[in-house]
Coordinates of C-alpha atoms in Angstrom, one line a residue:
Chain A
M51 CA -33.3 9.9 55.7
S52 CA -36.4 9.3 53.7
M53 CA -34.3 9.0 50.6
S54 CA -32.4 6.0 51.9
M55 CA -35.5 4.4 53.1
K56 CA -36.9 4.6 49.7
K57 CA -33.8 2.9 48.3
Q58 CA -34.0 0.1 50.7
A59 CA -37.5 -0.5 49.7
N60 CA -36.4 -0.9 46.2
P61 CA -33.3 -3.0 46.5
V62 CA -30.7 -3.3 43.7
P63 CA -28.8 -6.5 43.2
A64 CA -25.5 -6.8 45.2
Y65 CA -23.6 -6.9 42.0
A66 CA -25.0 -4.1 39.8
F67 CA -23.1 -5.1 36.6
G68 CA -24.5 -8.6 36.4
K69 CA -25.7 -10.4 33.3
R70 CA -27.8 -8.6 30.8
R71 CA -31.0 -10.1 29.7
G72 CA -33.2 -9.4 26.8
A73 CA -33.5 -9.6 23.0
S74 CA -30.0 -8.1 22.2
V75 CA -28.2 -10.7 24.3
L76 CA -30.3 -13.5 22.8
M77 CA -29.6 -12.2 19.3
D78 CA -25.9 -11.9 20.0
R79 CA -25.8 -15.6 21.1
L80 CA -27.9 -16.7 18.1
F81 CA -25.7 -14.8 15.7
T82 CA -22.4 -16.2 17.3
G83 CA -23.9 -19.7 17.1
L84 CA -25.0 -19.2 13.5
V85 CA -21.6 -18.0 12.4
W86 CA -19.7 -20.8 14.1
G87 CA -22.2 -23.3 12.7
V88 CA -21.9 -22.1 9.1
G89 CA -18.1 -21.9 9.5
I90 CA -17.9 -25.5 10.6
V91 CA -20.2 -26.8 7.9
V92 CA -18.2 -25.1 5.2
I93 CA -14.9 -26.4 6.5
L94 CA -16.3 -29.9 6.8
F95 CA -17.7 -29.6 3.3
I96 CA -14.3 -28.6 1.9
I97 CA -12.5 -31.4 3.7
G98 CA -15.1 -33.9 2.6
L99 CA -14.9 -32.8 -1.0
L100 CA -11.1 -33.0 -1.0
F101 CA -11.3 -36.5 0.6
L102 CA -13.7 -37.7 -2.0
L103 CA -11.6 -36.4 -4.9
L104 CA -8.3 -37.6 -3.6
E105 CA -9.3 -40.8 -1.9
K106 CA -9.1 -43.1 -5.0
G107 CA -6.5 -41.3 -7.0
L108 CA -3.8 -40.3 -4.6
P109 CA -2.7 -43.7 -3.3
Q110 CA -2.3 -45.0 -6.8
L111 CA 0.0 -42.3 -8.1
S112 CA 3.4 -43.3 -9.4
W113 CA 6.3 -41.6 -11.1
D114 CA 5.5 -43.7 -14.2
F115 CA 2.0 -42.2 -14.4
L116 CA 3.3 -38.6 -13.9
Y117 CA 6.0 -39.0 -16.5
G118 CA 4.5 -41.5 -18.8
L119 CA 3.1 -40.9 -22.3
P120 CA -0.7 -41.2 -22.7
S121 CA -2.0 -44.3 -24.4
E122 CA -4.9 -44.4 -26.7
I123 CA -5.7 -48.1 -26.7
E124 CA -3.8 -50.0 -24.0
E125 CA -3.9 -49.8 -20.3
G126 CA -1.3 -47.9 -18.2
G127 CA -1.1 -44.6 -20.1
G128 CA 0.5 -41.7 -18.2
I129 CA -0.1 -37.9 -18.2
G130 CA 3.4 -36.7 -18.8
P131 CA 2.9 -34.4 -21.8
A132 CA -0.4 -33.0 -20.5
L133 CA 1.1 -32.2 -17.1
F134 CA 4.0 -30.6 -18.8
N135 CA 1.7 -28.6 -21.0
S136 CA -0.3 -27.4 -18.0
F137 CA 2.8 -25.8 -16.5
Y138 CA 4.2 -24.6 -19.9
V139 CA 0.9 -22.9 -20.9
L140 CA 0.5 -21.5 -17.4
F141 CA 4.0 -20.1 -17.4
I142 CA 3.8 -18.5 -20.8
S143 CA 0.3 -17.0 -20.1
L144 CA 1.6 -15.5 -16.8
L145 CA 4.7 -14.3 -18.6
I146 CA 2.3 -12.3 -20.8
S147 CA -0.4 -11.3 -18.4
I148 CA 1.6 -10.3 -15.3
P149 CA 3.6 -7.5 -16.8
I150 CA 0.7 -6.2 -18.8
G151 CA -1.8 -6.6 -16.0
L152 CA 0.5 -4.9 -13.5
A153 CA 1.3 -2.1 -15.9
A154 CA -2.4 -1.5 -16.7
G155 CA -3.3 -1.6 -13.0
I156 CA -0.5 0.8 -12.1
Y157 CA -1.6 3.2 -14.9
L158 CA -5.2 3.1 -13.7
A159 CA -4.3 3.7 -10.1
E160 CA -1.5 6.2 -10.4
F161 CA -1.5 8.0 -13.8
A162 CA -5.0 7.8 -15.4
P163 CA -6.8 11.2 -15.3
N164 CA -10.2 11.3 -13.7
N165 CA -12.4 11.5 -16.7
K166 CA -15.3 9.8 -18.4
L167 CA -13.1 7.8 -20.8
I168 CA -11.1 6.2 -17.9
E169 CA -14.3 5.5 -16.1
I170 CA -15.6 3.6 -19.2
V171 CA -12.3 1.8 -19.4
R172 CA -12.7 0.7 -15.7
I173 CA -16.2 -0.5 -16.3
C174 CA -15.0 -2.5 -19.4
V175 CA -12.2 -4.1 -17.4
E176 CA -14.7 -5.0 -14.7
G177 CA -17.1 -6.4 -17.3
L178 CA -14.4 -8.4 -19.0
S179 CA -13.3 -10.0 -15.8
S180 CA -16.7 -11.7 -15.5
V181 CA -17.0 -12.8 -19.2
P182 CA -17.3 -16.6 -19.4
S183 CA -14.0 -18.2 -20.4
I184 CA -15.5 -19.9 -23.5
I185 CA -15.9 -16.4 -25.1
F186 CA -12.1 -16.0 -24.7
G187 CA -11.7 -19.4 -26.3
L188 CA -13.8 -18.4 -29.3
F189 CA -11.8 -15.2 -29.5
G190 CA -8.6 -17.4 -29.5
I191 CA -10.0 -19.5 -32.3
A192 CA -10.9 -16.4 -34.4
L193 CA -7.4 -14.9 -33.8
F194 CA -5.1 -17.9 -34.0
V195 CA -6.9 -20.6 -36.0
E196 CA -8.9 -18.4 -38.4
F197 CA -6.8 -15.3 -38.8
F198 CA -3.2 -16.4 -38.3
E199 CA -4.0 -19.9 -39.4
I200 CA -1.5 -21.5 -37.0
G201 CA -3.9 -24.2 -35.8
L202 CA -4.3 -25.5 -32.3
T203 CA -1.2 -24.5 -30.5
I204 CA 0.3 -23.9 -27.1
L205 CA 1.0 -20.3 -28.1
G206 CA -2.6 -19.7 -29.0
A207 CA -3.8 -21.2 -25.7
A208 CA -1.3 -19.2 -23.6
V209 CA -2.2 -15.9 -25.2
S210 CA -5.9 -16.6 -24.9
L211 CA -5.5 -17.5 -21.2
A212 CA -3.5 -14.3 -20.7
F213 CA -6.4 -12.3 -22.2
L214 CA -8.8 -14.2 -19.9
N215 CA -6.7 -13.2 -16.8
L216 CA -5.7 -9.7 -17.8
P217 CA -8.9 -8.0 -16.5
V218 CA -8.7 -9.7 -13.1
L219 CA -5.0 -8.9 -12.7
T220 CA -5.5 -5.3 -13.8
R221 CA -8.4 -4.8 -11.4
V222 CA -6.6 -6.4 -8.5
T223 CA -3.4 -4.4 -9.0
E224 CA -5.3 -1.2 -9.3
E225 CA -7.3 -1.9 -6.1
S226 CA -4.3 -3.0 -4.1
I227 CA -2.3 0.1 -5.0
R228 CA -5.3 2.3 -4.2
A229 CA -5.5 0.7 -0.9
V230 CA -2.0 1.7 0.2
P231 CA -2.4 4.3 2.9
V232 CA -2.0 7.9 1.6
E233 CA 0.3 8.6 4.6
L234 CA 2.9 6.2 3.1
R235 CA 2.7 7.8 -0.3
N236 CA 3.1 11.3 1.3
A237 CA 6.1 10.1 3.3
S238 CA 7.8 8.9 0.2
F239 CA 7.1 12.0 -1.8
A240 CA 8.1 14.3 1.1
L241 CA 11.5 12.5 1.1
G242 CA 12.1 13.7 -2.4
S243 CA 11.3 10.4 -4.1
T244 CA 10.2 10.5 -7.7
H245 CA 6.9 9.0 -8.8
L246 CA 8.6 5.9 -10.1
Q247 CA 10.7 5.5 -6.9
T248 CA 7.5 5.8 -4.9
I249 CA 5.8 3.1 -7.0
R250 CA 8.7 0.7 -6.9
R251 CA 9.8 1.1 -3.3
V252 CA 6.6 1.9 -1.4
L253 CA 3.4 1.3 -3.4
L254 CA 4.2 -2.1 -5.0
P255 CA 5.9 -3.6 -1.9
V256 CA 2.9 -2.6 0.3
A257 CA 0.4 -3.7 -2.3
M258 CA 2.2 -6.9 -3.0
N259 CA 0.0 -9.0 -0.7
G260 CA -3.1 -8.1 -2.7
I261 CA -1.3 -8.4 -6.0
M262 CA 0.0 -11.9 -5.1
T263 CA -3.5 -12.9 -4.1
G264 CA -4.6 -11.8 -7.6
I265 CA -1.8 -13.7 -9.3
C266 CA -2.6 -16.8 -7.3
L267 CA -6.3 -16.6 -8.3
T268 CA -5.5 -16.1 -12.0
A269 CA -2.7 -18.8 -11.9
G270 CA -5.1 -21.3 -10.3
R271 CA -7.8 -20.4 -12.8
A272 CA -5.4 -20.7 -15.8
F273 CA -4.2 -24.1 -14.4
G274 CA -7.6 -25.5 -14.2
E275 CA -9.1 -23.8 -17.3
S276 CA -10.5 -26.2 -19.9
A277 CA -12.8 -24.3 -22.3
V278 CA -10.2 -21.9 -23.6
I279 CA -7.6 -24.7 -24.0
I280 CA -9.9 -27.1 -25.8
L281 CA -10.8 -24.4 -28.3
T282 CA -7.3 -23.0 -28.8
A283 CA -4.9 -25.8 -28.1
G284 CA -6.9 -28.9 -28.7
V285 CA -7.4 -32.0 -26.6
S286 CA -4.3 -33.8 -27.6
T287 CA -0.6 -33.3 -27.1
S288 CA 2.3 -33.8 -29.4
G289 CA 2.8 -37.1 -27.6
E290 CA 6.3 -36.3 -26.6
M291 CA 7.8 -35.3 -23.3
W292 CA 9.5 -31.9 -22.8
D293 CA 8.2 -30.5 -26.1
F294 CA 8.9 -26.8 -25.8
N295 CA 7.7 -26.0 -29.3
L296 CA 5.2 -23.2 -29.0
F297 CA 3.3 -24.5 -32.1
S298 CA 2.6 -28.0 -30.8
P299 CA -0.9 -28.9 -29.8
G300 CA -1.3 -28.1 -26.1
G301 CA -3.8 -30.3 -24.4
T302 CA -3.4 -29.7 -20.6
L303 CA -4.2 -31.8 -17.6
A304 CA -7.6 -30.3 -17.1
V305 CA -8.5 -31.0 -20.7
H306 CA -7.0 -34.5 -20.5
L307 CA -9.3 -35.1 -17.5
W308 CA -12.3 -34.2 -19.5
Y309 CA -11.0 -36.2 -22.5
V310 CA -10.4 -39.5 -20.6
Q311 CA -13.8 -39.2 -18.8
S312 CA -15.8 -38.5 -21.9
E313 CA -14.1 -39.7 -25.1
A314 CA -11.3 -42.1 -24.3
I315 CA -11.6 -45.8 -25.1
V316 CA -8.8 -47.1 -22.9
P317 CA -10.0 -49.6 -20.4
D318 CA -8.5 -47.9 -17.4
A319 CA -10.0 -44.5 -18.2
Q320 CA -11.8 -44.3 -14.9
E321 CA -8.6 -44.9 -12.9
I322 CA -6.7 -42.4 -15.0
A323 CA -9.3 -39.8 -14.4
Q324 CA -9.2 -40.3 -10.7
K325 CA -5.4 -40.1 -10.6
T326 CA -5.5 -37.0 -12.8
T327 CA -7.9 -35.3 -10.5
A328 CA -5.6 -35.9 -7.6
V329 CA -2.6 -34.5 -9.5
L330 CA -4.6 -31.5 -10.6
I331 CA -5.8 -30.6 -7.1
F332 CA -2.4 -31.3 -5.6
F333 CA -0.7 -28.8 -8.0
A334 CA -3.4 -26.2 -7.7
L335 CA -2.8 -26.2 -4.0
L336 CA 0.9 -26.2 -4.5
I337 CA 0.8 -23.2 -6.8
N338 CA -1.0 -21.2 -4.0
I339 CA 1.5 -22.3 -1.4
V340 CA 4.5 -21.5 -3.6
F341 CA 3.2 -18.0 -4.4
R342 CA 2.2 -17.2 -0.8
V343 CA 5.0 -18.6 1.4
P344 CA 7.5 -15.8 0.5
L345 CA 4.7 -13.3 1.2
W346 CA 4.0 -14.7 4.7
L347 CA 7.7 -14.6 5.5
N348 CA 7.9 -11.0 4.3
T349 CA 4.9 -9.9 6.3
R350 CA 6.2 -11.6 9.4
K351 CA 9.5 -9.7 9.0
N352 CA 7.9 -6.3 8.4
Q353 CA 4.7 -6.1 10.4
A354 CA 4.7 -5.7 14.1
Chain B
M81 CA 17.4 37.2 12.4
Q82 CA 17.7 37.2 8.6
P83 CA 14.7 35.8 6.6
F84 CA 15.4 32.4 5.2
I85 CA 12.0 31.6 3.8
D86 CA 10.3 34.6 2.3
I87 CA 6.6 34.3 1.4
N88 CA 5.3 37.3 -0.5
K89 CA 1.6 37.9 -1.4
L90 CA 0.9 34.3 -1.6
N91 CA -2.6 33.3 -2.8
L92 CA -3.7 29.7 -3.0
Y93 CA -6.9 28.3 -4.5
Y94 CA -8.3 24.8 -4.4
G95 CA -10.5 25.1 -7.4
E96 CA -12.9 27.9 -6.4
Y97 CA -12.0 27.8 -2.8
H98 CA -9.6 30.6 -1.8
A99 CA -7.5 28.9 0.9
L100 CA -4.7 31.4 1.4
K101 CA -5.2 35.1 1.1
D102 CA -2.3 37.5 0.5
V103 CA 0.0 35.7 2.9
S104 CA 3.3 37.5 3.4
I105 CA 5.7 36.3 6.1
E106 CA 9.3 35.8 6.7
I107 CA 10.7 32.8 8.4
P108 CA 14.2 33.1 10.0
E109 CA 16.9 30.5 9.7
R110 CA 17.8 28.1 12.5
A111 CA 14.8 28.8 14.7
I112 CA 11.4 27.4 15.3
T113 CA 8.4 29.1 13.7
A114 CA 5.0 27.9 14.8
F115 CA 1.8 28.3 12.8
I116 CA -1.3 28.4 15.0
G117 CA -5.0 28.9 14.3
P118 CA -8.3 27.1 14.3
S119 CA -8.9 24.1 12.0
G120 CA -9.3 25.0 8.3
C121 CA -7.5 28.3 8.7
G122 CA -4.8 27.5 6.1
K123 CA -1.8 26.8 8.3
S124 CA -1.3 23.3 7.1
T125 CA -1.9 24.4 3.5
L126 CA 0.8 27.0 3.9
L127 CA 3.2 24.4 5.3
R128 CA 2.6 22.2 2.3
T129 CA 3.3 25.0 -0.1
L130 CA 6.9 25.1 1.3
N131 CA 7.8 21.6 0.1
R132 CA 5.2 21.8 -2.7
M133 CA 3.2 18.8 -1.5
N134 CA 0.1 20.8 -2.7
D135 CA 1.3 20.1 -6.2
R136 CA -0.1 16.7 -5.9
I137 CA -3.7 17.9 -5.2
P138 CA -5.4 18.5 -8.5
G139 CA -7.0 21.9 -9.0
T140 CA -4.5 23.8 -6.8
R141 CA -3.5 27.2 -8.1
I142 CA -0.9 29.4 -6.6
E143 CA -0.1 33.1 -7.1
G144 CA 2.6 35.1 -5.4
K145 CA 6.1 34.1 -4.4
V146 CA 7.7 31.7 -2.1
A147 CA 11.5 32.0 -1.9
I148 CA 13.8 29.8 0.1
G149 CA 17.4 31.0 0.5
G150 CA 16.7 33.5 -2.2
T151 CA 15.4 31.0 -4.8
D152 CA 11.8 31.1 -6.0
I153 CA 10.7 27.5 -5.4
Y154 CA 7.8 27.7 -7.9
H155 CA 10.2 28.6 -10.7
D156 CA 10.1 26.3 -13.7
E157 CA 13.8 25.3 -13.3
V158 CA 13.2 24.0 -9.7
H159 CA 13.1 20.2 -9.4
V160 CA 10.4 19.4 -6.9
E161 CA 12.4 16.2 -5.8
S162 CA 15.5 18.2 -5.1
L163 CA 13.5 20.8 -3.2
R164 CA 11.8 18.1 -1.1
Q165 CA 15.2 16.5 -0.3
K166 CA 16.2 19.8 1.3
I167 CA 12.9 20.1 3.2
G168 CA 12.0 17.2 5.4
M169 CA 8.5 16.7 6.6
V170 CA 6.9 15.0 9.6
F171 CA 3.2 14.3 9.5
Q172 CA 0.5 14.2 12.0
Q173 CA 0.2 10.4 12.1
P174 CA 3.5 8.6 12.5
N175 CA 3.9 7.0 9.1
P176 CA 6.9 4.6 9.0
F177 CA 7.1 2.3 6.0
P178 CA 6.3 -1.4 6.8
K179 CA 10.0 -2.1 6.7
S180 CA 12.7 -2.5 9.3
I181 CA 13.9 0.5 11.3
Y182 CA 17.2 0.5 9.3
D183 CA 15.4 0.4 6.0
N184 CA 13.1 3.3 7.0
V185 CA 16.0 5.6 7.8
A186 CA 18.1 4.4 4.8
F187 CA 15.1 4.8 2.4
G188 CA 15.7 8.5 1.5
P189 CA 19.5 8.3 1.1
K190 CA 19.1 5.2 -1.1
Q191 CA 16.6 7.0 -3.3
H192 CA 19.1 9.8 -3.7
G193 CA 21.9 7.5 -4.8
V194 CA 23.8 6.8 -1.6
R195 CA 25.4 3.3 -2.0
G196 CA 27.7 1.3 0.2
K197 CA 26.8 -0.4 3.4
K198 CA 29.3 1.5 5.5
K199 CA 28.1 4.9 4.3
L200 CA 24.5 3.9 4.9
D201 CA 25.2 2.5 8.3
E202 CA 26.8 5.8 9.2
I203 CA 23.9 7.8 8.0
V204 CA 21.4 5.6 9.8
E205 CA 23.3 5.8 13.1
Q206 CA 23.7 9.6 12.9
S207 CA 20.1 10.2 12.0
L208 CA 18.8 8.0 14.8
R209 CA 21.1 9.8 17.2
S210 CA 19.9 13.2 16.0
A211 CA 16.3 12.0 16.6
V212 CA 17.3 10.7 20.1
L213 CA 16.1 7.2 19.2
W214 CA 19.5 5.5 18.8
D215 CA 19.9 4.2 22.3
E216 CA 16.4 2.7 22.3
V217 CA 16.8 0.8 19.0
K218 CA 20.5 0.2 18.4
D219 CA 20.4 -3.4 19.5
D220 CA 18.1 -4.5 16.8
L221 CA 17.8 -2.2 13.8
K222 CA 16.2 -5.1 11.8
R223 CA 13.1 -4.9 13.9
P224 CA 10.0 -3.9 12.0
A225 CA 9.4 -0.2 12.5
L226 CA 5.7 -0.9 13.2
S227 CA 6.7 -2.7 16.4
L228 CA 7.8 0.6 17.9
S229 CA 5.5 2.7 20.1
G230 CA 3.8 5.7 18.6
G231 CA 6.2 8.2 20.0
Q232 CA 9.2 6.1 18.9
Q233 CA 7.6 5.8 15.4
Q234 CA 7.3 9.6 15.2
R235 CA 11.0 10.0 16.2
L236 CA 11.9 7.4 13.6
C237 CA 10.0 9.5 11.0
I238 CA 12.1 12.5 12.1
A239 CA 15.3 10.4 11.8
R240 CA 14.1 9.3 8.3
A241 CA 13.5 12.9 7.3
L242 CA 17.0 14.0 8.7
A243 CA 18.7 11.2 6.8
V244 CA 18.5 13.1 3.5
E245 CA 20.2 16.1 5.1
P246 CA 17.5 18.7 4.8
D247 CA 17.9 22.4 5.7
I248 CA 14.3 22.8 6.8
L249 CA 12.1 20.5 8.9
L250 CA 8.3 20.9 8.5
M251 CA 6.2 19.4 11.3
D252 CA 2.5 19.1 10.6
E253 CA 0.9 18.7 14.0
A254 CA 3.6 16.1 14.6
T255 CA 2.7 15.5 18.3
S256 CA -1.1 15.7 18.2
A257 CA -1.4 11.9 18.0
L258 CA 1.1 11.3 20.8
D259 CA 0.8 11.0 24.6
P260 CA 2.2 13.8 26.8
I261 CA 5.5 12.1 27.5
S262 CA 6.2 11.3 23.8
T263 CA 5.2 14.9 23.0
F264 CA 7.6 16.2 25.6
K265 CA 10.4 14.1 24.1
I266 CA 9.7 15.5 20.7
E267 CA 9.6 19.0 22.0
E268 CA 12.9 18.6 23.6
L269 CA 14.2 17.1 20.4
T270 CA 13.1 20.1 18.3
H271 CA 14.9 22.3 20.8
E272 CA 18.1 20.5 19.9
L273 CA 17.4 20.4 16.2
K274 CA 16.8 24.1 15.8
N275 CA 20.5 24.7 16.2
R276 CA 21.0 22.9 12.9
Y277 CA 17.7 23.1 11.1
T278 CA 15.1 25.7 10.3
I279 CA 11.9 24.3 11.8
V280 CA 8.4 25.2 10.9
M281 CA 5.6 23.6 12.9
V282 CA 1.9 23.6 12.7
T283 CA 0.3 23.0 16.0
H284 CA -3.2 23.0 17.6
N285 CA -1.6 23.3 21.0
M286 CA -1.0 26.9 21.9
Q287 CA 1.1 25.9 25.0
Q288 CA 3.3 24.0 22.7
A289 CA 3.8 27.0 20.4
A290 CA 4.6 29.1 23.4
R291 CA 7.0 26.6 24.8
V292 CA 9.1 25.7 21.8
S293 CA 8.9 28.4 19.1
Q294 CA 10.8 31.7 18.7
Q295 CA 8.3 33.1 16.3
T296 CA 4.5 32.5 16.0
V297 CA 2.2 33.1 13.1
F298 CA -1.6 33.3 13.8
F299 CA -3.9 32.4 10.9
L300 CA -7.6 32.9 10.6
N301 CA -9.7 32.0 7.5
G302 CA -6.7 31.8 5.2
E303 CA -5.2 35.1 6.3
V304 CA -2.3 35.9 8.5
V305 CA -3.7 37.9 11.4
E306 CA -0.5 38.5 13.2
Y307 CA 3.1 37.2 13.3
A308 CA 5.6 38.2 15.9
P309 CA 8.2 36.8 18.2
T310 CA 6.4 34.2 20.3
Q311 CA 6.8 35.9 23.7
R312 CA 5.5 39.1 22.3
L313 CA 2.6 37.5 20.5
F314 CA 1.4 35.6 23.6
A315 CA 2.1 38.4 26.1
N316 CA 0.9 41.3 24.1
P317 CA -1.0 40.5 21.0
A318 CA -1.5 43.4 18.7
D319 CA -4.8 42.2 17.2
S320 CA -7.9 41.6 19.2
R321 CA -8.6 38.4 17.3
T322 CA -5.3 37.0 18.4
Q323 CA -6.1 37.9 21.9
D324 CA -9.4 36.1 21.6
Y325 CA -7.9 33.0 20.2
I326 CA -4.9 32.6 22.6
S327 CA -7.2 33.2 25.5
G328 CA -9.4 30.4 24.4
R329 CA -12.5 32.4 23.4
F330 CA -12.9 30.5 20.2
G331 CA -11.1 27.9 18.0

């Protein structure tokens, strides 16, 4: 009896699981607010930036501009050859870097022994992936201009770009394959698959999301790269459309943008720069979408 | 019961660690043999020596003999892929590939060179029927395997293992991640399967060993303490350590 008397003297709220008070709740609120705030600011910043860059160029774009040959003196020059070179150089550099990068990544993830040498190789790959691109440009000059004496060419630029992207691709491939759950690996081996079959049918498909992200990153980087291109392919183009010659000078869109802004004497340089910017951003976004859409579809099909 | 898997004086080392000590047991064909014992006693290790999954762990060393159907499986001429094709394995965590139900079951046969949609369709249906999953999934075999429940996923993994037509099925605590009803379904399934396959299961659940197996092997610290027909082992253990373990005094 005396127990219940005591309880009544010290009443608990009717609903005992009510709101919590105190520092932890306050901190939780603050943190949630902070994260939301930062997120919104970043998104607004990106939208604003895109708007600023596209605002002047995008509405003025025309097929003539995209296809047209650049002009050195008169108004109305296009970006045809530079745009073509951008894709051509990108394509060839990916043609070189994707197979080698994937192979190196697969080797490091699946075959490399666990020893000091491989550890050093890994550190080198990581180091190389953060070397400034101009170093690769200088390397390109040394190799193609000085040593092979082929001058400023599309080939030199593509190979130098491939070198620039190889470390990142290797690293991303290795990490993605390592991230595949060991259970899936075991399942495949237990079914009597060989190592190659396991890599082809299980590890690569599961790692594909990560690898594609890596390819997107490097493709975007190659598409927008300027230092390497200026040093190895020059700032000019052959002046012709659809010039597939690997030994032509290979000024790309990003380089052209820098050129018209800083060196060109055409009266409409400002306008060309704005339009070029719009085209550059548009295609950079497009590359990402083109690489990712098949992946999204695939993920939707295979994931619960 | 004639011995089908014959393990003779098997010693296994992970580097310095002596994981299996002088293990000698015989496993009969077309019956369920259960390995029981506390964690780290070597029962899963022994299971993995049967399909040579330990080969993949660096620093593993094996002495002694493991013969299946009279063939020494650690002989140089044995192809580990062909061996594993004949010995299916089901793991503790259901591990379907992130592919469709159909592609999961067809995975093994495709790797082993089975071509032709009709043939594959047949194998997929048969395997799913054997794993008592067919009726639940037949309407949409293109569904992602990961959309199935845990118990269904585990039966899919069994179907996937059966699709390559093994003789032996290894189950490494295959029900320990499942709820009681799914566990019951898989136990029933093993009861059916033992008419066609030799089943070796590792289990933490002594009731399960008692319920489903015909023979039980009790491990402790890498040694086989006792192995006997299940009823005998549980009713009348010869070793006092077995008695202590099955009565729940440790482990």
